[in-house]
Structures are given as structure tokens and as C-alpha cells.
JSON list of C-alpha atoms in Angstrom, two decimals:
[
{"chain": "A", "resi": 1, "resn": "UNK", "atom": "CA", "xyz": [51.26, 133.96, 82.40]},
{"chain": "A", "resi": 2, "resn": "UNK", "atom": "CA", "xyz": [50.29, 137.77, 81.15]},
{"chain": "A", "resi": 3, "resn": "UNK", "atom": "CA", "xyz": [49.59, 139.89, 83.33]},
{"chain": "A", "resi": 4, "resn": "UNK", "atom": "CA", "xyz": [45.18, 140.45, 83.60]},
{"chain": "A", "resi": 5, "resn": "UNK", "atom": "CA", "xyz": [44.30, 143.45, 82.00]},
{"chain": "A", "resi": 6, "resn": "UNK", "atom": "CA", "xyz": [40.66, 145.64, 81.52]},
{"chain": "A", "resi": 7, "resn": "UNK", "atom": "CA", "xyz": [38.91, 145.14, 78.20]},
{"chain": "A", "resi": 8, "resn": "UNK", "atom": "CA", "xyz": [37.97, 148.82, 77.18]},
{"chain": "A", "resi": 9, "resn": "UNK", "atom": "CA", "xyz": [34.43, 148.59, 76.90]},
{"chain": "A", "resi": 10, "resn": "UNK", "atom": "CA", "xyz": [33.75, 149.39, 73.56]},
{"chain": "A", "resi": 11, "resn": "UNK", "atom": "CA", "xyz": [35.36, 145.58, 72.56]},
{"chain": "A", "resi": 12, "resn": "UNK", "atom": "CA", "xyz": [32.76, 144.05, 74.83]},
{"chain": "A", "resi": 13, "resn": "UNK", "atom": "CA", "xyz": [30.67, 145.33, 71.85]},
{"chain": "A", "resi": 14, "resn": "UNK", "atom": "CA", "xyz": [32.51, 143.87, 69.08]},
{"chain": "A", "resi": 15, "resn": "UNK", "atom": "CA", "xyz": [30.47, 140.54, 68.02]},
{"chain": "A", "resi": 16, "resn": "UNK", "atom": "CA", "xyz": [33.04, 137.51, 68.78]},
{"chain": "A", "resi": 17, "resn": "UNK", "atom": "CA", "xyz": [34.41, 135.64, 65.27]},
{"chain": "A", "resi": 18, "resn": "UNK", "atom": "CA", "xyz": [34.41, 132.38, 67.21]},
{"chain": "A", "resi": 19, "resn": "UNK", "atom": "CA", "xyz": [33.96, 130.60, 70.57]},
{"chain": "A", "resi": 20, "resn": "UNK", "atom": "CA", "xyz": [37.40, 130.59, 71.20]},
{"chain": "A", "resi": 21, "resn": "UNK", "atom": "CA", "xyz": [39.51, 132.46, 74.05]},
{"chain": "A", "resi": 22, "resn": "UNK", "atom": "CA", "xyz": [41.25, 135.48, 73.01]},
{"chain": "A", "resi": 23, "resn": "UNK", "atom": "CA", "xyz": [45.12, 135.69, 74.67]},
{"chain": "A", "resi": 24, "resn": "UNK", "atom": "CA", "xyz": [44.80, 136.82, 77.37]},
{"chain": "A", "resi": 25, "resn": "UNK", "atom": "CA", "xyz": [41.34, 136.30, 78.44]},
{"chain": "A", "resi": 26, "resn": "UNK", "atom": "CA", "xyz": [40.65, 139.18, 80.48]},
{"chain": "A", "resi": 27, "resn": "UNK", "atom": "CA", "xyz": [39.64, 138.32, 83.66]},
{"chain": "A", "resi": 28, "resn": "UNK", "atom": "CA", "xyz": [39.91, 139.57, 87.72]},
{"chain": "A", "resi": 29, "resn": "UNK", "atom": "CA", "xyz": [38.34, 138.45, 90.64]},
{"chain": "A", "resi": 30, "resn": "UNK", "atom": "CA", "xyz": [34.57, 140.12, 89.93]},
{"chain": "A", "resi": 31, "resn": "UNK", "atom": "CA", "xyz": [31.53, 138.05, 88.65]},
{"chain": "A", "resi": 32, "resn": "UNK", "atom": "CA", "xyz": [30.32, 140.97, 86.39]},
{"chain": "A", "resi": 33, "resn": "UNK", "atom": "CA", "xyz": [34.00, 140.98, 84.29]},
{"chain": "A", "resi": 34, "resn": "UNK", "atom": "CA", "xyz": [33.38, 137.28, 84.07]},
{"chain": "A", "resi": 35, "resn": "UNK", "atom": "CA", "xyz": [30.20, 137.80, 82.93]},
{"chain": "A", "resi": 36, "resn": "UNK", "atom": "CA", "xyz": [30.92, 140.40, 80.55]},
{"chain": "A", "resi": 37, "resn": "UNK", "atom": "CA", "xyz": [33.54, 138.36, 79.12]},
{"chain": "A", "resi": 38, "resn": "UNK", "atom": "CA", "xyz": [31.54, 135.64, 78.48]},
{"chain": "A", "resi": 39, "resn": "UNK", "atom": "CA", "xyz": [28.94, 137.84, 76.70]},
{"chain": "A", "resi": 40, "resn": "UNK", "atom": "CA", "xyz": [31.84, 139.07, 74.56]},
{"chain": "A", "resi": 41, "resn": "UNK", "atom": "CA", "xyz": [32.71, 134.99, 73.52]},
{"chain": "A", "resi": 42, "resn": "UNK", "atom": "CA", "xyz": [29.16, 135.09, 73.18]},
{"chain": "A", "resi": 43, "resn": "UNK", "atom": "CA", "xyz": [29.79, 131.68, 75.37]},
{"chain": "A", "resi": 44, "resn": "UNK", "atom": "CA", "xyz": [29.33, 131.26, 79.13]},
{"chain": "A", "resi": 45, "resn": "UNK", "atom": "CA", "xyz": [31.44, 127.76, 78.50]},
{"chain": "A", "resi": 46, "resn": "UNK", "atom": "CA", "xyz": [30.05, 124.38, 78.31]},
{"chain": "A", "resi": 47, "resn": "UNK", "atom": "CA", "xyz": [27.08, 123.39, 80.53]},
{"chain": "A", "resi": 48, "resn": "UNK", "atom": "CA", "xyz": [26.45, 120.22, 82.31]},
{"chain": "A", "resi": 49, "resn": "UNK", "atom": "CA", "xyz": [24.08, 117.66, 81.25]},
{"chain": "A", "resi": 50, "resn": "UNK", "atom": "CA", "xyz": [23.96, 119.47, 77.57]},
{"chain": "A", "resi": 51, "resn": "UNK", "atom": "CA", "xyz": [27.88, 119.66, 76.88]},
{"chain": "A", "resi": 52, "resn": "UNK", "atom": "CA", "xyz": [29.15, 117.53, 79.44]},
{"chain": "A", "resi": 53, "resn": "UNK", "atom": "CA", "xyz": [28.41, 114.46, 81.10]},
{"chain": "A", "resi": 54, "resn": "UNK", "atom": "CA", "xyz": [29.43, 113.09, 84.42]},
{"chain": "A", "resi": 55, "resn": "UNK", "atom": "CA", "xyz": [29.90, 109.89, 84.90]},
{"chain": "A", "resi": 56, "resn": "UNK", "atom": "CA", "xyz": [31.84, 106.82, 86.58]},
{"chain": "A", "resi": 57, "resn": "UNK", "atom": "CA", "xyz": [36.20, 107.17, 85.29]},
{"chain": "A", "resi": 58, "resn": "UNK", "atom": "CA", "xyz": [37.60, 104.77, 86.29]},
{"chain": "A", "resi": 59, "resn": "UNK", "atom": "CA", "xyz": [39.87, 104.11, 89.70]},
{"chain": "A", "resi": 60, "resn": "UNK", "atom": "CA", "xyz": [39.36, 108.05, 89.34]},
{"chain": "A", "resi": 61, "resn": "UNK", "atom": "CA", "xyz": [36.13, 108.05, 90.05]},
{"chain": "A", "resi": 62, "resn": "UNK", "atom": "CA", "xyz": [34.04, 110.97, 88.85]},
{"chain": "A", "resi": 63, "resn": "UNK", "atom": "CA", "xyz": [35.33, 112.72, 85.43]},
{"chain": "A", "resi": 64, "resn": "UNK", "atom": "CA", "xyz": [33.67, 114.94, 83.04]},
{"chain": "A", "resi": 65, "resn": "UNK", "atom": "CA", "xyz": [33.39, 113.82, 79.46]},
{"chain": "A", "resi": 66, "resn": "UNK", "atom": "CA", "xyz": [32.23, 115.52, 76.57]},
{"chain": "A", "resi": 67, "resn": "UNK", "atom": "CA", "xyz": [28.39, 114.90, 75.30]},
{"chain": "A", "resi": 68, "resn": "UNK", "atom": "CA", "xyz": [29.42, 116.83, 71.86]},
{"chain": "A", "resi": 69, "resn": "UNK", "atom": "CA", "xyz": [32.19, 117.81, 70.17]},
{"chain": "A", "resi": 70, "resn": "UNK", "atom": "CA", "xyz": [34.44, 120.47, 71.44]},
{"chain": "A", "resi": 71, "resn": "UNK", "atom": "CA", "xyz": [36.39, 122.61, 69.32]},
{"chain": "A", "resi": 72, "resn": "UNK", "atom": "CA", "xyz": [40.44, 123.62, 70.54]},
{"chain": "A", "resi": 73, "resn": "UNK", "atom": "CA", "xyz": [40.59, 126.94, 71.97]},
{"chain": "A", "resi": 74, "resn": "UNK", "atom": "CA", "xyz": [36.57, 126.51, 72.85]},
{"chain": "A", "resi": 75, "resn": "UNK", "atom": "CA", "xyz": [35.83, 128.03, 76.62]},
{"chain": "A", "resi": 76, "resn": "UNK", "atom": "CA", "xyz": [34.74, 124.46, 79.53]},
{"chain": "A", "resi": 77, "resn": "UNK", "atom": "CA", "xyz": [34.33, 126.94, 81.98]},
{"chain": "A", "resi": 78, "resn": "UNK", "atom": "CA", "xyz": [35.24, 128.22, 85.58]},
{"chain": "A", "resi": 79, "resn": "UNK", "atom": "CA", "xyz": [36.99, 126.40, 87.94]},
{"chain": "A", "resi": 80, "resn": "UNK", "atom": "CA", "xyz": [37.54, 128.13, 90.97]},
{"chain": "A", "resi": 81, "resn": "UNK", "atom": "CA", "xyz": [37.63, 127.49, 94.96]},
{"chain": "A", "resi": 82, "resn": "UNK", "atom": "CA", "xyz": [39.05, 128.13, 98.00]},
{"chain": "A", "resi": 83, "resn": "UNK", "atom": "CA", "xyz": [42.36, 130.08, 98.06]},
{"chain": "A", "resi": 84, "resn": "UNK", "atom": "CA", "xyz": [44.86, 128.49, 100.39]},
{"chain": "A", "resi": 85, "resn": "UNK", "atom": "CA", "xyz": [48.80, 128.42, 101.11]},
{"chain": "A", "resi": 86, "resn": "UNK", "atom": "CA", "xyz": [50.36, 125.73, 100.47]},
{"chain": "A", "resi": 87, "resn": "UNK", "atom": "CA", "xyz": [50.95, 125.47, 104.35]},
{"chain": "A", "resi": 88, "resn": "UNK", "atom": "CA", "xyz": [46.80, 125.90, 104.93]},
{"chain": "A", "resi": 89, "resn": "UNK", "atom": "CA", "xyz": [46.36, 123.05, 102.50]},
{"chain": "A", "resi": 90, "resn": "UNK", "atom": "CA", "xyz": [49.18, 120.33, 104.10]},
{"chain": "A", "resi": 91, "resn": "UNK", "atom": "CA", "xyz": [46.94, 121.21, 107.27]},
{"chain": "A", "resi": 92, "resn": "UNK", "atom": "CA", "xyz": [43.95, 120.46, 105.88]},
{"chain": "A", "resi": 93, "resn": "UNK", "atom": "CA", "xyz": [45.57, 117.35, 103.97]},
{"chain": "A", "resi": 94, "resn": "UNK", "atom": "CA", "xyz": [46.27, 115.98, 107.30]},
{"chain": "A", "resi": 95, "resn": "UNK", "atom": "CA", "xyz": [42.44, 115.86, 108.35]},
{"chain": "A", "resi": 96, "resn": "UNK", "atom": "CA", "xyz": [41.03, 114.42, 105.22]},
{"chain": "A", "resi": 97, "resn": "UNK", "atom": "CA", "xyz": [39.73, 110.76, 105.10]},
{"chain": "A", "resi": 98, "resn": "UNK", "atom": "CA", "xyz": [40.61, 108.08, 103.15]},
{"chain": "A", "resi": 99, "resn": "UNK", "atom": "CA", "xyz": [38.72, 107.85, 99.69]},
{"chain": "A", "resi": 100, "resn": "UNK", "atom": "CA", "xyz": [37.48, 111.39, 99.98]},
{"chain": "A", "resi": 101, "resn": "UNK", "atom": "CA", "xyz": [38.05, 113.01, 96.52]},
{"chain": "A", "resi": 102, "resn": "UNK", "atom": "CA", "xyz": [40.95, 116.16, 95.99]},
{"chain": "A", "resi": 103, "resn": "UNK", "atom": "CA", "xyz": [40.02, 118.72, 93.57]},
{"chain": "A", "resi": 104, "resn": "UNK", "atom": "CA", "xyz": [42.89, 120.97, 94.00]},
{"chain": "A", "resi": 105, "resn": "UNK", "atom": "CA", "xyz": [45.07, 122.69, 91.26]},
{"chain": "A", "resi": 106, "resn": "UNK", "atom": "CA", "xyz": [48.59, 123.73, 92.13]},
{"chain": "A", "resi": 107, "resn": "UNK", "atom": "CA", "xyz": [48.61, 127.63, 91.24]},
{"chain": "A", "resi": 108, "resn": "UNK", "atom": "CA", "xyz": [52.28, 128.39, 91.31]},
{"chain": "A", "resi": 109, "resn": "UNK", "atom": "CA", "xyz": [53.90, 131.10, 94.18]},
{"chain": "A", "resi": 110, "resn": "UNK", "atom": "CA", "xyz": [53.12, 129.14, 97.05]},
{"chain": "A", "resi": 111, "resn": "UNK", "atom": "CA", "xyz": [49.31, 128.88, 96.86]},
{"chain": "A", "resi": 112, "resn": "UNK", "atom": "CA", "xyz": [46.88, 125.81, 95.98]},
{"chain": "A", "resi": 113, "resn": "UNK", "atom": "CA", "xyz": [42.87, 126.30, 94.50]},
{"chain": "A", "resi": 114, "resn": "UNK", "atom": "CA", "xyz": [40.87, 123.73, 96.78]},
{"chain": "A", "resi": 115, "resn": "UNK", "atom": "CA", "xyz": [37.88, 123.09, 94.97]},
{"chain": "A", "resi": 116, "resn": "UNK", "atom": "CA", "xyz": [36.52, 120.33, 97.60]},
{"chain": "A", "resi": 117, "resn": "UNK", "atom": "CA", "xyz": [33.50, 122.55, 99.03]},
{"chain": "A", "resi": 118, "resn": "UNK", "atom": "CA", "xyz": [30.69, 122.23, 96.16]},
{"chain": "A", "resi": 119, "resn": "UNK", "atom": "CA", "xyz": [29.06, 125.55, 97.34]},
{"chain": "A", "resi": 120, "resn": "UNK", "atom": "CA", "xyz": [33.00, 127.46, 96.57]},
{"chain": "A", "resi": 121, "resn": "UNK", "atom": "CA", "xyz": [33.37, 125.63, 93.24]},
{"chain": "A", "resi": 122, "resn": "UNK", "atom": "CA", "xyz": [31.80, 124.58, 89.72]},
{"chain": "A", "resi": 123, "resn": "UNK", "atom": "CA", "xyz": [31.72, 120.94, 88.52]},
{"chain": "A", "resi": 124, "resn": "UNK", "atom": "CA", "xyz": [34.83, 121.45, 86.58]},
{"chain": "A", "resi": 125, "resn": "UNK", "atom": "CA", "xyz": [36.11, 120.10, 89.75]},
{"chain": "A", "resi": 126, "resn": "UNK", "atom": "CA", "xyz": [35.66, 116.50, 88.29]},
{"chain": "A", "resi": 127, "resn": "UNK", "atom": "CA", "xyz": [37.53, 117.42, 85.30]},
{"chain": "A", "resi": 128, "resn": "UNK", "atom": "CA", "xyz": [40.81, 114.85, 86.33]},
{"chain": "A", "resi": 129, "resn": "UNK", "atom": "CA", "xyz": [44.33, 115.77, 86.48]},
{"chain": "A", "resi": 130, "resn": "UNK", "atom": "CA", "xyz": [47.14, 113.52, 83.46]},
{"chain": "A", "resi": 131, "resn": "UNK", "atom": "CA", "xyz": [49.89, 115.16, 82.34]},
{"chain": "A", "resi": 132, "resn": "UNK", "atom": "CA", "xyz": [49.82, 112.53, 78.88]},
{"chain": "A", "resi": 133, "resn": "UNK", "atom": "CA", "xyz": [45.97, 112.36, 78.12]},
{"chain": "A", "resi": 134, "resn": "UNK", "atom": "CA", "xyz": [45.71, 116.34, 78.72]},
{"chain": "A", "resi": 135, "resn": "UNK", "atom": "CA", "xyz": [43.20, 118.00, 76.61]},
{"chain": "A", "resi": 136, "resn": "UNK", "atom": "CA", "xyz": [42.25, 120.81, 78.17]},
{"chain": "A", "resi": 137, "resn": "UNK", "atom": "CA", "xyz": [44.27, 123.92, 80.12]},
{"chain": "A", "resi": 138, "resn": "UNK", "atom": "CA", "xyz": [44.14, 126.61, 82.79]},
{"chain": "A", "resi": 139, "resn": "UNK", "atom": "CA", "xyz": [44.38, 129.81, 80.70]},
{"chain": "A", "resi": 140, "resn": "UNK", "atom": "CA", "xyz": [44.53, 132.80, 83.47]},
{"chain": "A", "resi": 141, "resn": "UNK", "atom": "CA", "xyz": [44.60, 133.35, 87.17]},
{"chain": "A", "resi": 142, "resn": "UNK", "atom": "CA", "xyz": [41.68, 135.51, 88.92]},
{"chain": "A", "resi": 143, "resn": "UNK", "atom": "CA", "xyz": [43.30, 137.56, 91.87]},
{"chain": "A", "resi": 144, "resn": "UNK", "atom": "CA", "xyz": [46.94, 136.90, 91.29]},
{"chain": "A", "resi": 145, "resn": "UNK", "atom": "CA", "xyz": [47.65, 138.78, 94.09]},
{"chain": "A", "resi": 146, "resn": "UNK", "atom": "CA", "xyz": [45.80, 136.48, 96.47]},
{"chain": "A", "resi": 147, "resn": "UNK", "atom": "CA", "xyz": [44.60, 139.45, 98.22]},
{"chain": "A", "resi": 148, "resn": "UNK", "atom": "CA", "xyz": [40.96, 137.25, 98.42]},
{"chain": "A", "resi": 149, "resn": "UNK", "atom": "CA", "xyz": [39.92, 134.03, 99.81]},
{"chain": "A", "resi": 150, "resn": "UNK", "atom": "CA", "xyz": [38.51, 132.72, 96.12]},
{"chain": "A", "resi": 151, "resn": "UNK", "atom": "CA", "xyz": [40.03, 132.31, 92.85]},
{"chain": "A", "resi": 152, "resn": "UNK", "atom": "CA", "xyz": [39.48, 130.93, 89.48]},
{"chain": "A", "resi": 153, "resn": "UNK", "atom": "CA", "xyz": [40.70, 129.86, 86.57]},
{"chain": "A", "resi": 154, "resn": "UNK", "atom": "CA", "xyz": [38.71, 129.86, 82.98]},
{"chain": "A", "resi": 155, "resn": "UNK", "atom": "CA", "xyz": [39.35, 125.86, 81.72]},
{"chain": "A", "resi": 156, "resn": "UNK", "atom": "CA", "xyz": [39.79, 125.98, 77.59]},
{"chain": "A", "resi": 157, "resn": "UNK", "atom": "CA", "xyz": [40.14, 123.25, 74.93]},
{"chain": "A", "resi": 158, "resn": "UNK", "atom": "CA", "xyz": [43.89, 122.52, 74.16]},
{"chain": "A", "resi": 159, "resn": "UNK", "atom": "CA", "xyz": [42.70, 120.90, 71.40]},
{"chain": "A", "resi": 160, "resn": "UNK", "atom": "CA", "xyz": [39.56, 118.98, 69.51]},
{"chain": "A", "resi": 161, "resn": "UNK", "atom": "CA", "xyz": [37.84, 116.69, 71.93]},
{"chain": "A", "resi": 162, "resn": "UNK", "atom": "CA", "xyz": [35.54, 114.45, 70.47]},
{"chain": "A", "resi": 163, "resn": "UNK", "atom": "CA", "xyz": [32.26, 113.37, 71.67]},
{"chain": "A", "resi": 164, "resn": "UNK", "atom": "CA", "xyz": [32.28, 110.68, 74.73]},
{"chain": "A", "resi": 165, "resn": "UNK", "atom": "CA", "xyz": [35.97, 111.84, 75.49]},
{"chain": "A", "resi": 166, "resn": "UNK", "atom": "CA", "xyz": [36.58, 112.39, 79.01]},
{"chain": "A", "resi": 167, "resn": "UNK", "atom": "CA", "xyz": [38.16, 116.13, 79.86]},
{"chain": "A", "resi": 168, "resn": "UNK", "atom": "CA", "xyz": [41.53, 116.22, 81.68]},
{"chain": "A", "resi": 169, "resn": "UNK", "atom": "CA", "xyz": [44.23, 118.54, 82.37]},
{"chain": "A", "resi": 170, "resn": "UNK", "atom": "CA", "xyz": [47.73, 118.65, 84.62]},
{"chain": "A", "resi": 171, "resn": "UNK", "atom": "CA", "xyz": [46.45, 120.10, 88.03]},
{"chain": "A", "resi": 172, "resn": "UNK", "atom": "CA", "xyz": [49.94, 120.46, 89.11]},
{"chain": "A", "resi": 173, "resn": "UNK", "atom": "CA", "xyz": [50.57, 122.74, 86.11]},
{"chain": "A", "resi": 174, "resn": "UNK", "atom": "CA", "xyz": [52.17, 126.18, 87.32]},
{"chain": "A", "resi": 175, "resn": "UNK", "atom": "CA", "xyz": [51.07, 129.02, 85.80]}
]
């Protein structure tokens, strides 16, 4: 992973070529970067009920699947969540109960990015985790210093997903 950087200002400006996510997508932990970033991709990622769909997957239960075609390199979204160690989250493991759902992606140094609470996450939650049928990707950390109690991740297309398709990626992927 790069290190997150500041966009000088003046690029925020710059009318985006494309939809797709510059490297690195310049991101931190604030709402208004996000924001701003999105304004520059002149995309604030795919929306639900007009892009995406959820519906029934499965033995998985929820997923998200595409209601259009989505172009590779194309910004999903922001899936974010509770921050927790990977100590706080074999605690909270512990307590859950059988058949309730885990939206958790495995951030590397320790940590884990619970997205269980709706009101601390997006619906990108639903997106489910294969390491084969993966079609999308985590492209950069918010708050790599997990100084905060949230963090996020911007979701991209790894490659073309066609319409009806469901949306998956490899939660356990390190970054």
C-alpha cells in the first residue's frame, strides 16, 4: 500500500478523464477529503437501488450485484466501520449468535474493520468475501495509523462486471 497523501488543490479542479481511481486515491480519515475526492472522479461511487441491487446469494445470504454494467477501475464505494484489534474483535466473536451475519475485512497490522453496526457502515457491507470469483478490491486505508475508532476503505472494480453479476472481493486481503 502507498502511503495517503494531500491532493494540492488546484487538481481537485482538473475535470476527471474517466470514472476510474487514480493510484493512489487520496484519501484520510475526513468526510470533506472524501468528498472532495469524489467531486474530482466526478463519481461519489455506485448507489443502491440504481447501480446495485441487493438481493438473496445464496448460503451467503445477502450480496450486492450489479443493476448495470461496471467498468474496471470504476469507484463501488466506501466501506468502512468500526476499528478494532484483532484481540477486541476475538472478544466480540465470542458473543455473537449463530446465523448473525460478519462483515469484517482483515486490514493487515493487527487490526480488523467490523462493519456489523449499520449506523458505522455503508451497504458495501454485503459485498461477500471469495478469493476465486473476486471482482472487486480494497484500494487504500483511511487512518492507517489507527489513531481513530472508524476507518474505511474506497471498494473499486478489478475488472468489467457485467450487469446481474454479484460484487465480491477477498476480505481477508492484507493491505
Amino acid at each position: 500500500m502507498s502511503t495517503l497523501r494531500w491532493a494540492p488543490l488546484a487538481l481537485l479542479l482538473v475535470p476527471a478523464a474517466s470514472l476510474r481511481v487514480p493510484k493512489p486515491l487520496v484519501r484520510t480519515g475526513n468526510d470533506a477529503i472524501w468528498l472532495l475526492n469524489c467531486l474530482k472522479l466526478r463519481s461519489a461511487g455506485c448507489r443502491l437501488g440504481t447501480d446495485l441491487d441487493l438481493k438473496q446469494s445464496g448460503s451467503k445470504g445477502q450480496g450486492l450485484f450489479a443493476a448495470r454494467s461496471i467498468e474496471e477501475g470504476s469507484l463501488i464505494g466506501r466501506y468502512n466501520g468500526e476499528l478494532l484489534s484483532e484481540d477486541e474483535y476475538d472478544a466480540k466473536l465470542l458473543q455473537m449468535v449463530s446465523g448473525q451475519g460478519m462483515y469484517v475485512m482483515d486490514m493487515g497490522n493487527g487490526y480488523i474493520l467490523d462493519g456489523e453496526d449499520p449506523s458505522k457502515s455503508t451497504f458495501l457491507r454485503y459485498i461477500n468475501h471469495s478469493v476465486r470469483r473476486a471482482n472487486c478490491r480494497a484500494e487504500e486505508v483511511v487512518d492507517t495509523d489507527y489513531s481513530g475508532p472508524f476507518a474505511a476503505v474506497a471498494v473499486v472494480a478489478e475488472r468489467d462486471i457485467a450487469m446481474g453479476e454479484e460484487l465480491m472481493f477477498d476480505c481477508a486481503r492484507r493491505f
